[in-house]
PDB file of C-alpha atoms in Angstrom:
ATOM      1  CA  UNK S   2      50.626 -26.851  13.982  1.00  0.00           C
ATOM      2  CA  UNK S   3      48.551 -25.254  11.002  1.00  0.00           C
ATOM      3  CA  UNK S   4      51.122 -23.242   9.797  1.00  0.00           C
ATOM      4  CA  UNK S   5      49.748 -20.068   7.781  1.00  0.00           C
ATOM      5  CA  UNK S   6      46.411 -20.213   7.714  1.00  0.00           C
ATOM      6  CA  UNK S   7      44.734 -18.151   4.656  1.00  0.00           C
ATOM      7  CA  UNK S   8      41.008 -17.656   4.266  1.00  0.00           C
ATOM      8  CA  UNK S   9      39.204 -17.781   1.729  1.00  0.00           C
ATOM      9  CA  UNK S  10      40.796 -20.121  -1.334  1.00  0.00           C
ATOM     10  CA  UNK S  11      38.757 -18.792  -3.941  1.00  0.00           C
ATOM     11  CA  UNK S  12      36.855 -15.320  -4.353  1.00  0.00           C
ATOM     12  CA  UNK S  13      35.290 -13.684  -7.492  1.00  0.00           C
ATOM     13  CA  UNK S  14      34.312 -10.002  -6.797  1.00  0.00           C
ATOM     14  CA  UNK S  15      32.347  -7.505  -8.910  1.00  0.00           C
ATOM     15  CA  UNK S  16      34.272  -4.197  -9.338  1.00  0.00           C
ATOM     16  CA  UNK S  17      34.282  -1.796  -6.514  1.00  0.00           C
ATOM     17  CA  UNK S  18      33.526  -4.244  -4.007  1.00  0.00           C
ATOM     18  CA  UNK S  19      36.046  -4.821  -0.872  1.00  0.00           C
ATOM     19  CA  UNK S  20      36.327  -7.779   0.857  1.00  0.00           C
ATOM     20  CA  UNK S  21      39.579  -9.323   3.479  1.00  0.00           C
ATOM     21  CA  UNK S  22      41.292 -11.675   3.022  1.00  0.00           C
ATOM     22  CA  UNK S  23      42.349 -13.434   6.249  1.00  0.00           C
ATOM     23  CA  UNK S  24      45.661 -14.885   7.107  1.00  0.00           C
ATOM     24  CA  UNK S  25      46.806 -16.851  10.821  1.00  0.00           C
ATOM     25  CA  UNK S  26      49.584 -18.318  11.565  1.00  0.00           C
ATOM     26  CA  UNK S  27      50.366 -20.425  15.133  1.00  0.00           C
ATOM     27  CA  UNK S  28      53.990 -20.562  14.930  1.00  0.00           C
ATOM     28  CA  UNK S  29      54.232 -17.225  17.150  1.00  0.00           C
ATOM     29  CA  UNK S  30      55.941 -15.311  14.038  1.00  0.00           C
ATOM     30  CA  UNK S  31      57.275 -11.765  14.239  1.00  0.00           C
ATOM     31  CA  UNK S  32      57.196 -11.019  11.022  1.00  0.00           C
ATOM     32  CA  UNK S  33      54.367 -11.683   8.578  1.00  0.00           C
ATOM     33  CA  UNK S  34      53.753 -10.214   4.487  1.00  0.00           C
ATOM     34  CA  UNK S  35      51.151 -10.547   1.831  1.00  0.00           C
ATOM     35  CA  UNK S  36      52.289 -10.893  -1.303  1.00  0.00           C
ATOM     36  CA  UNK S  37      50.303 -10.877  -5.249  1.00  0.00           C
ATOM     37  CA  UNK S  38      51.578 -13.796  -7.757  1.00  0.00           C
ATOM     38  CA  UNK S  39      50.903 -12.784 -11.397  1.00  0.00           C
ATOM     39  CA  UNK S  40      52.313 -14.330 -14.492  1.00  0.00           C
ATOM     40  CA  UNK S  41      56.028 -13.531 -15.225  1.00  0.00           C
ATOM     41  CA  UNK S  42      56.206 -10.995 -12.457  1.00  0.00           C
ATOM     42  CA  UNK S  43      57.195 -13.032 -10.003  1.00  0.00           C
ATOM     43  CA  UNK S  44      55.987 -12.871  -6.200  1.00  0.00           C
ATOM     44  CA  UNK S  45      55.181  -8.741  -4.996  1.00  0.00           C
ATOM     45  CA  UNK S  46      55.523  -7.621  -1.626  1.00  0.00           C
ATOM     46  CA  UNK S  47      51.909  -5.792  -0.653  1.00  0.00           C
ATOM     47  CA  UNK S  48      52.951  -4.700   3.003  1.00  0.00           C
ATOM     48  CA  UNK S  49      54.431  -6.543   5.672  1.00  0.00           C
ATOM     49  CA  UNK S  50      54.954  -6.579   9.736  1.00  0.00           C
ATOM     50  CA  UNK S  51      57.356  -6.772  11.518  1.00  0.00           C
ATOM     51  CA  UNK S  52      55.287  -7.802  14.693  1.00  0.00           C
ATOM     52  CA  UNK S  53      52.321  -6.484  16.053  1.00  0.00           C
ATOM     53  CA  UNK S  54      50.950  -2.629  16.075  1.00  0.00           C
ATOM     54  CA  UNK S  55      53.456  -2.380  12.765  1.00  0.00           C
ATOM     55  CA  UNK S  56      53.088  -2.717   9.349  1.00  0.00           C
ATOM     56  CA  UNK S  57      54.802  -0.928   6.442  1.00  0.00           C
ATOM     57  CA  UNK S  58      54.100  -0.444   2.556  1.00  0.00           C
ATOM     58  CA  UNK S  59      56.036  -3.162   0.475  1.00  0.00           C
ATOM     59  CA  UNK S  60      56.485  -2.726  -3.027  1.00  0.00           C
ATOM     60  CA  UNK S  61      52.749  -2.590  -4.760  1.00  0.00           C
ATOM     61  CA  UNK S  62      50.928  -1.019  -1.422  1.00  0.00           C
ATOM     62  CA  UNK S  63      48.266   0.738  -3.907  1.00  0.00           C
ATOM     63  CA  UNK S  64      44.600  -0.340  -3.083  1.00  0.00           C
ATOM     64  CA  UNK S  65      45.546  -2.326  -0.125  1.00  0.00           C
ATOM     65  CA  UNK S  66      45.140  -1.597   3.323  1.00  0.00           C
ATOM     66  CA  UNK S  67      46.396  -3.889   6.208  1.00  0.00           C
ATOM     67  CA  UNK S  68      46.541  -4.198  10.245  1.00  0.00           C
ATOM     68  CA  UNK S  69      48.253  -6.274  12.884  1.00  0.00           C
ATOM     69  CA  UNK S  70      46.213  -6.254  16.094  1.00  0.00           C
ATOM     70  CA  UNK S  71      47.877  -9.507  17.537  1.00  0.00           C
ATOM     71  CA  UNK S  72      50.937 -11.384  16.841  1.00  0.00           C
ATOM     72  CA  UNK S  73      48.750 -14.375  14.572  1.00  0.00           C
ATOM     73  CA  UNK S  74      46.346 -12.355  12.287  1.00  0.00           C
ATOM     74  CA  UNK S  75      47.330 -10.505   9.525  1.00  0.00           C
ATOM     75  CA  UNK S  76      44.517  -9.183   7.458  1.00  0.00           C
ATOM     76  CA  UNK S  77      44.889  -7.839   3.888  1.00  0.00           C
ATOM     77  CA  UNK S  78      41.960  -5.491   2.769  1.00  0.00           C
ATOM     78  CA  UNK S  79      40.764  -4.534  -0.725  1.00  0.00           C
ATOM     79  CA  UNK S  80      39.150  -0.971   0.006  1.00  0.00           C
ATOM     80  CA  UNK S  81      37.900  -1.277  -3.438  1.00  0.00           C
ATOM     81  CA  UNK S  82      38.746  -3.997  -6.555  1.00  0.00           C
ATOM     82  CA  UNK S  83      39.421  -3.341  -9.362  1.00  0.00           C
ATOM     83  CA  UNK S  84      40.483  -5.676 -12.345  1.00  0.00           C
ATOM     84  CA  UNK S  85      44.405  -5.013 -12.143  1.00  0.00           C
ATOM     85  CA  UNK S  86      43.827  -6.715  -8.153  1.00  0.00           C
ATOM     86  CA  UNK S  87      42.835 -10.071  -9.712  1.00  0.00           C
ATOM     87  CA  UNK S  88      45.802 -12.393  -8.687  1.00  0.00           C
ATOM     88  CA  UNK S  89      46.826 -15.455  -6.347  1.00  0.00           C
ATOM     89  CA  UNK S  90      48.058 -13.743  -2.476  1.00  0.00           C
ATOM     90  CA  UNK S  91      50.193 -15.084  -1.025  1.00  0.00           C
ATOM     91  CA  UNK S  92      50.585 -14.505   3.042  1.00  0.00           C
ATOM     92  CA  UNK S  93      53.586 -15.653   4.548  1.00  0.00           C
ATOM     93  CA  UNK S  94      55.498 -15.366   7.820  1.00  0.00           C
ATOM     94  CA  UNK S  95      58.595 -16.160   9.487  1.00  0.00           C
ATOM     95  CA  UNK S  96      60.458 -16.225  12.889  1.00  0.00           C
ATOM     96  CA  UNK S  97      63.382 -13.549  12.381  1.00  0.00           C
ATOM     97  CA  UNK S  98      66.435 -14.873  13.466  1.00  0.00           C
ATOM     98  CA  UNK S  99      69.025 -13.183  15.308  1.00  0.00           C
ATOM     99  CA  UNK S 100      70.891 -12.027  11.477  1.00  0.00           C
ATOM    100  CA  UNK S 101      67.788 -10.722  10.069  1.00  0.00           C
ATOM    101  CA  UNK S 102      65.252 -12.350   8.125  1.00  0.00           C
ATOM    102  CA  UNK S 103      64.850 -16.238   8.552  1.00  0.00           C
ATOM    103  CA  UNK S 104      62.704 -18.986   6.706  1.00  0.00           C
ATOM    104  CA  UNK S 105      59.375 -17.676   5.074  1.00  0.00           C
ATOM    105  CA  UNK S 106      56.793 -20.204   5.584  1.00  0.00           C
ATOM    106  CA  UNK S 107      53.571 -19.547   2.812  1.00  0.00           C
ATOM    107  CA  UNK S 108      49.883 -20.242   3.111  1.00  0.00           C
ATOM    108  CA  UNK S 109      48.331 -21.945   0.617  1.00  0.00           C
ATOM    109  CA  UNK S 110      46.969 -19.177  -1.176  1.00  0.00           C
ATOM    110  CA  UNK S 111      43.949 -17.370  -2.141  1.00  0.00           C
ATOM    111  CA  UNK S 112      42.936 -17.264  -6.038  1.00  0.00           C
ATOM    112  CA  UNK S 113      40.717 -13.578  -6.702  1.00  0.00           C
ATOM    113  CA  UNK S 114      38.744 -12.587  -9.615  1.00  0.00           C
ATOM    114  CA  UNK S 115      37.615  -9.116 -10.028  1.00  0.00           C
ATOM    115  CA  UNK S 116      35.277  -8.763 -12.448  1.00  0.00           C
TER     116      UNK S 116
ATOM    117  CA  UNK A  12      64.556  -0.582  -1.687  1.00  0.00           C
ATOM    118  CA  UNK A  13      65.604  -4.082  -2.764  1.00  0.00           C
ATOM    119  CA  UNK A  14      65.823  -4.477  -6.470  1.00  0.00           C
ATOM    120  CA  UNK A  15      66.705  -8.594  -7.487  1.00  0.00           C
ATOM    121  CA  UNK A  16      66.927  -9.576 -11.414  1.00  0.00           C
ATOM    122  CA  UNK A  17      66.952 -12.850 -11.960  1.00  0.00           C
ATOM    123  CA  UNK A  18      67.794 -14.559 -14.947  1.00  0.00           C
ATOM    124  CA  UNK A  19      66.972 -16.633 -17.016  1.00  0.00           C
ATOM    125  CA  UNK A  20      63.207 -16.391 -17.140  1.00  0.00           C
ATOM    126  CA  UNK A  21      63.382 -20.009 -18.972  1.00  0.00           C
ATOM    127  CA  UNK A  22      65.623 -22.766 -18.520  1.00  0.00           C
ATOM    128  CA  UNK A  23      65.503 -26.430 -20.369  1.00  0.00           C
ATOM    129  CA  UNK A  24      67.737 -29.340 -19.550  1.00  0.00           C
ATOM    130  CA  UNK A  25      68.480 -32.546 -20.556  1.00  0.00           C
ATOM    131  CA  UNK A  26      68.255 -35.121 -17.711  1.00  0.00           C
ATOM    132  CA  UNK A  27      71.121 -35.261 -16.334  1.00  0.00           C
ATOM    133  CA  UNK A  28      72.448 -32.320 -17.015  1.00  0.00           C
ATOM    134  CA  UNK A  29      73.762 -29.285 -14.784  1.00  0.00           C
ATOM    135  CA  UNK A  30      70.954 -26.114 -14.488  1.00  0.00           C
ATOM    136  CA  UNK A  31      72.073 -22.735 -12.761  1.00  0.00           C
ATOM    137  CA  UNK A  32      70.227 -19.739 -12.255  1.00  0.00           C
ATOM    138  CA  UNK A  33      71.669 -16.110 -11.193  1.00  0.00           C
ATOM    139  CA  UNK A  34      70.352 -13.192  -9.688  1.00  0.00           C
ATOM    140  CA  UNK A  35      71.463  -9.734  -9.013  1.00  0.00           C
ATOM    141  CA  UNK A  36      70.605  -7.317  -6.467  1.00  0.00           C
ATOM    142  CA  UNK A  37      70.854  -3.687  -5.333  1.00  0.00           C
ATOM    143  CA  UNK A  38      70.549  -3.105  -1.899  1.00  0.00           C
ATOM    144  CA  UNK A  39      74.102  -3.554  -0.006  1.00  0.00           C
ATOM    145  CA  UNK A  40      72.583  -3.516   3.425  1.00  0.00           C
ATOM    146  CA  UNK A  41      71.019  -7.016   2.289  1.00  0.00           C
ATOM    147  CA  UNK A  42      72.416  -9.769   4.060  1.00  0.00           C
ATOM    148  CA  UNK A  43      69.746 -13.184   3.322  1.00  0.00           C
ATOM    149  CA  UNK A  44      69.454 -14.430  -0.159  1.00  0.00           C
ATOM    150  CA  UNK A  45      67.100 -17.758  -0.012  1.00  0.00           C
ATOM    151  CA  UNK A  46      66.090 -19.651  -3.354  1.00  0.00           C
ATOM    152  CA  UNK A  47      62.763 -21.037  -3.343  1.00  0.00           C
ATOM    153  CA  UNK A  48      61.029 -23.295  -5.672  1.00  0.00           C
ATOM    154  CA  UNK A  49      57.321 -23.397  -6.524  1.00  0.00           C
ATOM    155  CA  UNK A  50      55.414 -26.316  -8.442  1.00  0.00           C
ATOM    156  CA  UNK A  51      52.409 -26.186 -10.352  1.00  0.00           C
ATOM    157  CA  UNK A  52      49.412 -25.134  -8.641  1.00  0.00           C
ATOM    158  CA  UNK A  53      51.327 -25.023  -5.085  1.00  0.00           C
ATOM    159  CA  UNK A  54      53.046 -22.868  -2.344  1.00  0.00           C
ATOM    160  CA  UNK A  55      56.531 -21.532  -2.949  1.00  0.00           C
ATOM    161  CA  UNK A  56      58.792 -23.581  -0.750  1.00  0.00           C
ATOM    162  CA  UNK A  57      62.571 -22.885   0.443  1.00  0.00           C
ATOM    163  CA  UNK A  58      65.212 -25.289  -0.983  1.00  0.00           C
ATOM    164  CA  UNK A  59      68.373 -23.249   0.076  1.00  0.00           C
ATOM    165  CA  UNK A  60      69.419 -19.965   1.447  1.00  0.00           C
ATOM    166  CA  UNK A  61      72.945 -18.138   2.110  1.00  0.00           C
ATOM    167  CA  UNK A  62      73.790 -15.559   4.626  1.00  0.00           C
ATOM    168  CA  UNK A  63      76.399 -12.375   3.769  1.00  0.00           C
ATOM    169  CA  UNK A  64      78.964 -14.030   5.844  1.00  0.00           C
ATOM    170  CA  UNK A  65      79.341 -17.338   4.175  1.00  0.00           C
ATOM    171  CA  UNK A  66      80.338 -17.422   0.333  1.00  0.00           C
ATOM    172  CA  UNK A  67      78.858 -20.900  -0.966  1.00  0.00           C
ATOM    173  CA  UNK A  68      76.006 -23.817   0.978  1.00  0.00           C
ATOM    174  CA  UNK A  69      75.794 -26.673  -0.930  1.00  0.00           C
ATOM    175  CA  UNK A  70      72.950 -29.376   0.459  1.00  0.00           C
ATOM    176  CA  UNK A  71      73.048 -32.848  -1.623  1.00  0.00           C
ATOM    177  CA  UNK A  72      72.424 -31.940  -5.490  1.00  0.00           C
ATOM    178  CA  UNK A  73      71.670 -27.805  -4.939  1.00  0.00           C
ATOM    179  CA  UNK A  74      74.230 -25.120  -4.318  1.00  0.00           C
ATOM    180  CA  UNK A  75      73.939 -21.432  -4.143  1.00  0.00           C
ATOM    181  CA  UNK A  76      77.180 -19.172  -4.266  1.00  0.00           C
ATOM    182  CA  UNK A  77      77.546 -15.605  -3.307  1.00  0.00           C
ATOM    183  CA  UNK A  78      79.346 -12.942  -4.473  1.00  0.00           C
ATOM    184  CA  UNK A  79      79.162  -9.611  -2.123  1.00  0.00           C
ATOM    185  CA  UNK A  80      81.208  -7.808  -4.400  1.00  0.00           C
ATOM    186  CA  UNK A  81      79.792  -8.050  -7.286  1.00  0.00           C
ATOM    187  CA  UNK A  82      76.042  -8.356  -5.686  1.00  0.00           C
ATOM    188  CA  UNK A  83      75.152 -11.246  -7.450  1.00  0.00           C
ATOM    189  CA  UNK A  84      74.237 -15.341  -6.532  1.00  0.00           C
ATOM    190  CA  UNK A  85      73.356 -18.135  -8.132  1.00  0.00           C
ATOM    191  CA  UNK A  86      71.350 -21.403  -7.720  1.00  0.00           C
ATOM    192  CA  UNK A  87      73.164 -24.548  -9.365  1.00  0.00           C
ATOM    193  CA  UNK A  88      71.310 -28.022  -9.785  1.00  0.00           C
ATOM    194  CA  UNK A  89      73.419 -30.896 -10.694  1.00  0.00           C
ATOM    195  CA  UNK A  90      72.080 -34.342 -12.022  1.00  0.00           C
ATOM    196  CA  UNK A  91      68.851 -32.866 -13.012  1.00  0.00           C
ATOM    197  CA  UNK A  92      65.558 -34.989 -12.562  1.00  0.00           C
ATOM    198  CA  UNK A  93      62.098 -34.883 -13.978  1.00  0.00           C
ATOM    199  CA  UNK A  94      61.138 -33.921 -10.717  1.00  0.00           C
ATOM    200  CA  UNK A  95      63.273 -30.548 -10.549  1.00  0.00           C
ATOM    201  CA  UNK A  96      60.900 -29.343 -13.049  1.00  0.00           C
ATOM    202  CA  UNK A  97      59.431 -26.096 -11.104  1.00  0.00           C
ATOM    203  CA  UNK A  98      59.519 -22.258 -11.230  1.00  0.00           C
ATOM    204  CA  UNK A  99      62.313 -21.307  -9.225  1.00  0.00           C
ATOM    205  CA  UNK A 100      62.572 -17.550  -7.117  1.00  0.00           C
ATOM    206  CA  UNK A 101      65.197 -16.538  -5.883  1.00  0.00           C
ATOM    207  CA  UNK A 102      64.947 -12.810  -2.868  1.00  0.00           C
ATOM    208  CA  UNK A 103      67.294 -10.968  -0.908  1.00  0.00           C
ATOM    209  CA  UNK A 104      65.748  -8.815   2.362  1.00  0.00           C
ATOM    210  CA  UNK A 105      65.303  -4.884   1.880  1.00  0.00           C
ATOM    211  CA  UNK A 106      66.591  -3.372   5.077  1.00  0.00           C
ATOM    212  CA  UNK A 107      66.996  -6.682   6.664  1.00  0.00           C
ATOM    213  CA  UNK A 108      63.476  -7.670   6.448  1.00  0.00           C
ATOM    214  CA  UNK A 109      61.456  -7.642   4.220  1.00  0.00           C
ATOM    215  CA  UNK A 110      61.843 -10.661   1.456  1.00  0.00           C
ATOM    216  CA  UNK A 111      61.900  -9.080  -2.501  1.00  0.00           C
ATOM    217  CA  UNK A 112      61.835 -12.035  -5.147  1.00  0.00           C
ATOM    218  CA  UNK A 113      62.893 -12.159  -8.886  1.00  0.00           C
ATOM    219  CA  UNK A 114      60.765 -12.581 -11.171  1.00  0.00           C
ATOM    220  CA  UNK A 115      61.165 -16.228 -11.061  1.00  0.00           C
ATOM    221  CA  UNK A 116      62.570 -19.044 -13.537  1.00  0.00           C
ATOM    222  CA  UNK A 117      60.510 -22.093 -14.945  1.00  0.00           C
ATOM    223  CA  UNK A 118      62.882 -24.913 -15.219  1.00  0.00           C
ATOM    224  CA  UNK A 119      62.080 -27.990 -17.599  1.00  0.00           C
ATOM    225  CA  UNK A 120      63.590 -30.943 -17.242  1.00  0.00           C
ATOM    226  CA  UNK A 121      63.275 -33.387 -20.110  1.00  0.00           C
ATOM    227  CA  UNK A 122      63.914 -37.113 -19.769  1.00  0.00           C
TER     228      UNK A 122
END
């Protein structure tokens, strides 16, 4: 197994640009998130799914659009960047167990740069 | 929704020593509360977690405790190593779900 799966590692964009960044996972997960990693605030839910056809707003939705078409693919979409969305995401998913929420496993993450 | 404080933001040991770390959180309906820990330049990864049923999981030199009551649980590392050295998160699930994380401690440990 891959695991999560997060595409691309690096990305500098100019302002107002959008781009997706693309997250997989081949564990058959339920429930996948995105989350943003800056300094001292810790890891920030973006939106997350619960399985696929749902997806909810987490705690910083703002700017961020996402889908869940199929049960692997989890796409997170900048509609359009601006400097406060440069960060390290972080897409992660786990297999719900029968008392809620069960181990999150993380991709590697993807570094951005808005410019 | 989920609120979790953690504290403290920075933690330095001695070798040897005991570390713990405690967090807080808001929503009662919460019933997970894993602690992960993240090293430089890598993935956060899960060290130990607690259900709302069970009051204390210890696994070799980590514990966590929980206290429903007073919404609060902490991480405790005994015999501290150089290699314990991380930033440490701990979460608890909003409506059962989704994970929220603390802000995270960075944990030094000095030989």
């Amino acid at each position: 197994n891959a695991g999560v799966t997060q595409t691309p590692k690096f990305q500098v964009l100019k302002t107002g640009q959008s781009m997706t960044l693309q997250c997989a996972q081949d564990m058959n997960h339920e429930y996948m998130s995105w989350y943003r990693q800056d300094p001292g605030m810790g890891l920030r839910l973006i939106h997350y799914s619960v399985g696929a056809g749902i997806t909810d707003q987490g705690e910083v939705p703002n700017g961020y659009n996402v889908s869940r078409s199929t049960t692997e693919d989890f796409p997170l979409r900048l509609l359009s960047a601006a400097p406060s969305q440069t960060s390290v995401y972080f897409c992660a998913s786990s297999y719900p167990s029968g008392l809620g929420t069960g181990e999150l496993f993380f991709g590697e993450g993807s570094r951005l740069t808005v410019l | 929704g989920e609120n979790v404080e953690q504290h403290p933001s920075t933690l330095s040991v001695q070798e040897g020593d005991s570390a713990v770390i405690k967090c807080t959180y808001s929503d009662s309906a919460s019933n997970y509360f894993p602690w992960y820990k993240q090293e430089l330049g890598k993935r956060p990864q899960l060290i130990i977690d607690i259900r709302s049923n069970v009051g204390e999981k210890k696994d070799q030199r980590i514990a966590v405790t929980l206290n429903k009551t007073a919404k609060h649980f902490s991480l405790h590392i005994t015999e501290t190593q150089p290699e314990d050295s991380a930033v440490y998160f701990c979460a608890g699930n909003q409506a059962g779900t989704a994970l929220i994380f603390g802000k995270g401690t960075t944990l030094s440990v000095s030989s």
